mmCIF file of C-alpha atoms in Angstrom:
data_model
loop_
_atom_site.group_PDB
_atom_site.id
_atom_site.type_symbol
_atom_site.label_atom_id
_atom_site.label_comp_id
_atom_site.label_asym_id
_atom_site.label_seq_id
_atom_site.Cartn_x
_atom_site.Cartn_y
_atom_site.Cartn_z
ATOM 1 C CA MET A 53 9.789 57.846 76.086
ATOM 2 C CA LYS A 54 7.636 56.287 78.802
ATOM 3 C CA ILE A 55 10.271 53.572 79.297
ATOM 4 C CA GLY A 56 13.000 56.187 79.845
ATOM 5 C CA ILE A 57 10.969 58.073 82.464
ATOM 6 C CA SER A 58 10.010 54.885 84.329
ATOM 7 C CA LEU A 59 13.643 53.698 84.219
ATOM 8 C CA ILE A 60 14.876 56.989 85.711
ATOM 9 C CA ALA A 61 12.169 56.872 88.392
ATOM 10 C CA ALA A 62 13.099 53.275 89.284
ATOM 11 C CA LEU A 63 16.812 54.138 89.553
ATOM 12 C CA ALA A 64 16.020 57.152 91.722
ATOM 13 C CA LEU A 65 13.846 54.990 93.973
ATOM 14 C CA ILE A 66 16.599 52.369 94.303
ATOM 15 C CA LEU A 67 19.183 55.008 95.159
ATOM 16 C CA VAL A 68 16.980 56.699 97.765
ATOM 17 C CA PHE A 69 15.682 53.559 99.505
ATOM 18 C CA PRO A 70 19.021 52.048 100.664
ATOM 19 C CA SER A 71 20.184 55.355 102.131
ATOM 20 C CA THR A 72 17.040 55.707 104.254
ATOM 21 C CA ALA A 73 17.266 52.055 105.352
ATOM 22 C CA ALA A 74 20.874 52.544 106.386
ATOM 23 C CA ALA A 75 19.937 55.659 108.361
ATOM 24 C CA LYS A 76 17.367 53.663 110.346
ATOM 25 C CA ASN A 77 19.827 50.871 111.199
ATOM 26 C CA LYS A 78 22.602 53.116 112.507
ATOM 27 C CA LYS A 79 23.344 52.554 116.173
ATOM 28 C CA LYS A 80 23.389 55.412 118.594
ATOM 29 C CA PRO A 81 26.938 56.012 119.785
ATOM 30 C CA ALA A 82 27.616 54.736 123.293
ATOM 31 C CA PRO A 83 27.900 57.398 126.005
ATOM 32 C CA ARG A 84 31.475 58.226 126.887
ATOM 33 C CA GLY A 85 33.317 59.293 129.991
ATOM 34 C CA MET A 86 36.818 59.649 131.438
ATOM 35 C CA VAL A 87 38.621 57.593 134.086
ATOM 36 C CA GLU A 88 39.722 60.434 136.370
ATOM 37 C CA SER A 89 41.443 58.696 139.280
ATOM 38 C CA MET A 90 42.060 55.401 141.064
ATOM 39 C CA GLN A 91 42.247 54.812 144.806
ATOM 40 C CA SER A 92 42.924 51.740 146.897
ATOM 41 C CA VAL A 93 40.158 51.507 149.474
ATOM 42 C CA PRO A 94 39.560 48.914 152.210
ATOM 43 C CA CYS A 95 36.868 46.464 151.220
ATOM 44 C CA GLY A 96 37.028 43.784 153.909
ATOM 45 C CA LEU A 97 39.292 41.576 155.981
ATOM 46 C CA LYS A 98 41.086 38.491 154.838
ATOM 47 C CA GLU A 99 41.356 36.037 157.736
ATOM 48 C CA ARG A 100 43.388 32.870 157.899
ATOM 49 C CA GLY A 101 43.461 30.566 160.855
ATOM 50 C CA VAL A 102 41.019 28.912 163.187
ATOM 51 C CA SER A 103 38.759 31.838 164.036
ATOM 52 C CA GLY A 104 35.568 29.907 163.353
ATOM 53 C CA LEU A 105 36.574 26.960 165.486
ATOM 54 C CA GLY A 106 37.972 29.085 168.301
ATOM 55 C CA SER A 107 35.980 27.499 171.083
ATOM 56 C CA ILE A 108 37.206 23.996 170.223
ATOM 57 C CA PHE A 109 40.822 24.910 169.533
ATOM 58 C CA GLY A 110 40.906 27.600 172.223
ATOM 59 C CA SER A 111 40.763 24.938 174.892
ATOM 60 C CA VAL A 112 43.819 23.271 173.360
ATOM 61 C CA GLY A 113 45.698 26.597 173.142
ATOM 62 C CA ILE A 114 45.533 27.277 169.387
ATOM 63 C CA GLN A 115 44.282 30.833 169.008
ATOM 64 C CA HIS A 116 46.424 32.282 166.210
ATOM 65 C CA VAL A 117 44.515 34.138 163.449
ATOM 66 C CA ASN A 118 46.161 36.123 160.642
ATOM 67 C CA SER A 119 44.014 38.986 159.405
ATOM 68 C CA ASN A 120 44.999 41.379 156.666
ATOM 69 C CA GLU A 121 42.960 44.295 155.458
ATOM 70 C CA LYS A 122 41.929 43.668 151.874
ATOM 71 C CA LEU A 123 42.274 46.595 149.448
ATOM 72 C CA CYS A 124 40.217 47.082 146.286
ATOM 73 C CA GLN A 125 40.615 49.487 143.401
ATOM 74 C CA GLN A 126 37.986 52.194 143.250
ATOM 75 C CA TYR A 127 37.819 54.449 140.200
ATOM 76 C CA LEU A 128 36.281 57.847 139.645
ATOM 77 C CA PHE A 129 34.602 57.740 136.229
ATOM 78 C CA ARG A 130 33.302 61.149 135.107
ATOM 79 C CA THR A 131 30.794 61.786 132.329
ATOM 80 C CA ASP A 132 29.295 65.100 131.232
ATOM 81 C CA GLU A 133 26.460 64.859 133.763
ATOM 82 C CA MET A 134 27.557 62.436 136.502
ATOM 83 C CA GLU A 135 30.496 61.207 138.550
ATOM 84 C CA TYR A 136 30.535 57.472 139.243
ATOM 85 C CA HIS A 137 32.625 55.724 141.898
ATOM 86 C CA ILE A 138 33.059 52.181 140.608
ATOM 87 C CA ARG A 139 34.826 48.968 141.688
ATOM 88 C CA PRO A 140 35.540 45.846 139.634
ATOM 89 C CA ARG A 141 32.956 43.098 140.218
ATOM 90 C CA ASP A 142 35.624 40.410 139.938
ATOM 91 C CA ALA A 143 38.150 41.516 142.553
ATOM 92 C CA LYS A 144 40.472 38.540 142.009
ATOM 93 C CA HIS A 145 40.903 39.055 138.276
ATOM 94 C CA GLY A 146 40.273 42.797 138.035
ATOM 95 C CA ALA A 147 42.451 44.546 135.485
ATOM 96 C CA LEU A 148 43.850 47.994 136.150
ATOM 97 C CA LEU A 149 42.389 50.814 134.096
ATOM 98 C CA ALA A 150 44.592 53.573 132.773
ATOM 99 C CA VAL A 151 43.794 56.907 134.393
ATOM 100 C CA GLY A 152 43.081 59.660 131.887
ATOM 101 C CA HIS A 153 41.676 57.377 129.187
ATOM 102 C CA GLU A 154 38.240 57.729 127.697
ATOM 103 C CA GLY A 155 35.767 54.851 127.826
ATOM 104 C CA GLU A 156 32.328 53.842 126.589
ATOM 105 C CA TYR A 157 29.814 52.601 129.150
ATOM 106 C CA ARG A 158 26.363 51.144 129.663
ATOM 107 C CA ILE A 159 24.496 50.905 132.946
ATOM 108 C CA LYS A 160 22.376 47.893 133.880
ATOM 109 C CA LYS A 161 20.827 47.973 137.361
ATOM 110 C CA ASP A 162 23.727 48.490 139.788
ATOM 111 C CA ARG A 163 26.413 47.495 137.268
ATOM 112 C CA MET A 164 28.399 49.515 134.793
ATOM 113 C CA ILE A 165 29.783 47.781 131.727
ATOM 114 C CA LEU A 166 32.856 49.740 130.704
ATOM 115 C CA ARG A 167 34.927 49.379 127.567
ATOM 116 C CA ILE A 168 38.112 51.374 126.938
ATOM 117 C CA PRO A 169 38.752 51.487 123.165
ATOM 118 C CA ASP A 170 42.351 52.744 123.571
ATOM 119 C CA GLU A 171 43.400 49.618 125.476
ATOM 120 C CA ASP A 172 42.194 46.078 124.737
ATOM 121 C CA LYS A 173 38.550 46.926 123.859
ATOM 122 C CA LYS A 174 37.311 44.296 126.328
ATOM 123 C CA ALA A 175 34.062 45.076 128.136
ATOM 124 C CA ARG A 176 34.412 44.759 131.916
ATOM 125 C CA GLU A 177 31.772 44.840 134.635
ATOM 126 C CA PHE A 178 32.052 47.266 137.517
ATOM 127 C CA GLU A 179 29.906 47.743 140.586
ATOM 128 C CA VAL A 180 28.568 51.279 141.000
ATOM 129 C CA ILE A 181 29.342 52.401 144.549
ATOM 130 C CA SER A 182 28.035 55.957 144.322
ATOM 131 C CA MET A 183 26.785 58.502 141.814
ATOM 132 C CA GLN A 184 26.842 62.272 142.076
ATOM 133 C CA PRO A 185 25.871 65.024 139.638
ATOM 134 C CA VAL A 186 28.935 66.866 138.350
ATOM 135 C CA ASN A 187 27.809 70.382 139.322
ATOM 136 C CA SER A 188 26.205 69.541 142.678
ATOM 137 C CA SER A 189 29.043 70.964 144.817
ATOM 138 C CA VAL A 190 29.089 74.175 142.775
ATOM 139 C CA ARG A 191 25.329 74.538 143.195
ATOM 140 C CA GLU A 192 25.545 73.971 146.959
ATOM 141 C CA GLU A 193 28.267 76.591 147.337
ATOM 142 C CA SER A 194 26.424 79.105 145.206
ATOM 143 C CA SER A 195 23.115 78.504 147.007
ATOM 144 C CA SER A 196 24.721 78.836 150.441
ATOM 145 C CA TYR A 197 26.486 81.978 149.284
ATOM 146 C CA ARG A 198 23.213 83.421 148.054
ATOM 147 C CA SER A 199 21.383 82.564 151.252
ATOM 148 C CA THR A 200 24.033 84.257 153.430
ATOM 149 C CA GLU A 201 24.104 87.174 151.011
ATOM 150 C CA ARG A 202 20.316 87.562 151.289
ATOM 151 C CA ALA A 203 20.484 87.293 155.077
ATOM 152 C CA THR A 204 23.094 90.062 155.328
ATOM 153 C CA GLU A 205 21.060 92.222 152.920
ATOM 154 C CA SER A 206 17.898 91.724 154.986
ATOM 155 C CA ARG A 207 19.779 92.511 158.225
ATOM 156 C CA ALA A 208 21.166 95.690 156.672
ATOM 157 C CA ALA A 209 17.658 96.697 155.566
ATOM 158 C CA GLU A 210 16.291 96.023 159.073
ATOM 159 C CA LYS A 211 19.041 98.153 160.649
ATOM 160 C CA ALA A 212 18.345 100.992 158.236
ATOM 161 C CA ALA A 213 14.615 100.801 159.051
ATOM 162 C CA ASP A 214 15.392 100.860 162.810
ATOM 163 C CA ARG A 215 17.593 103.948 162.370
ATOM 164 C CA THR A 216 14.896 105.848 160.496
ATOM 165 C CA GLU A 217 12.329 104.952 163.190
ATOM 166 C CA LYS A 218 14.656 106.224 165.932
ATOM 167 C CA GLU A 219 15.314 109.420 164.008
ATOM 168 C CA VAL A 220 11.601 110.011 163.588
ATOM 169 C CA LYS A 221 10.945 109.418 167.318
ATOM 170 C CA ASN A 222 13.867 111.609 168.456
ATOM 171 C CA ARG A 223 12.929 114.494 166.165
ATOM 172 C CA PRO A 224 11.514 117.510 168.043
ATOM 173 C CA PRO A 225 7.889 118.378 167.328
ATOM 174 C CA GLU A 226 7.352 121.190 164.818
#
């Protein structure tokens, strides 16, 4: 009888212990966001020629310099709380991201490591150019609206108070 009870208790303990150990080892899911848009923005000049040695070659008559404006991809990556403007860290070998796809990200210092599971699942590094809370523009509009609304209400109250004062002063004595 005692062997049966101890056997049942041991089996119950074995069944409970692995499930709690597995619960502790589960990773937190990575935060997710959406690639909203892509823009080509100027990020420097690409110069070819003798611009650095202009004083030496200028005396000979060689002054030709080719300069092209270099364009980089800049993405708008939106999460639930923030909007990130990001650029690939490796501009030469930067892959294009598909707009409208969801991605998992981590942030380390000024870098964002982004992985898009729908595509090739490769983690890529991006430079964070700017960050902005998602609802900041809505809050600014609503706060400015409220401040102008309060100002017009206070002006209307002041005008009403001025009218009552004038009426009291212009009233004939009783």
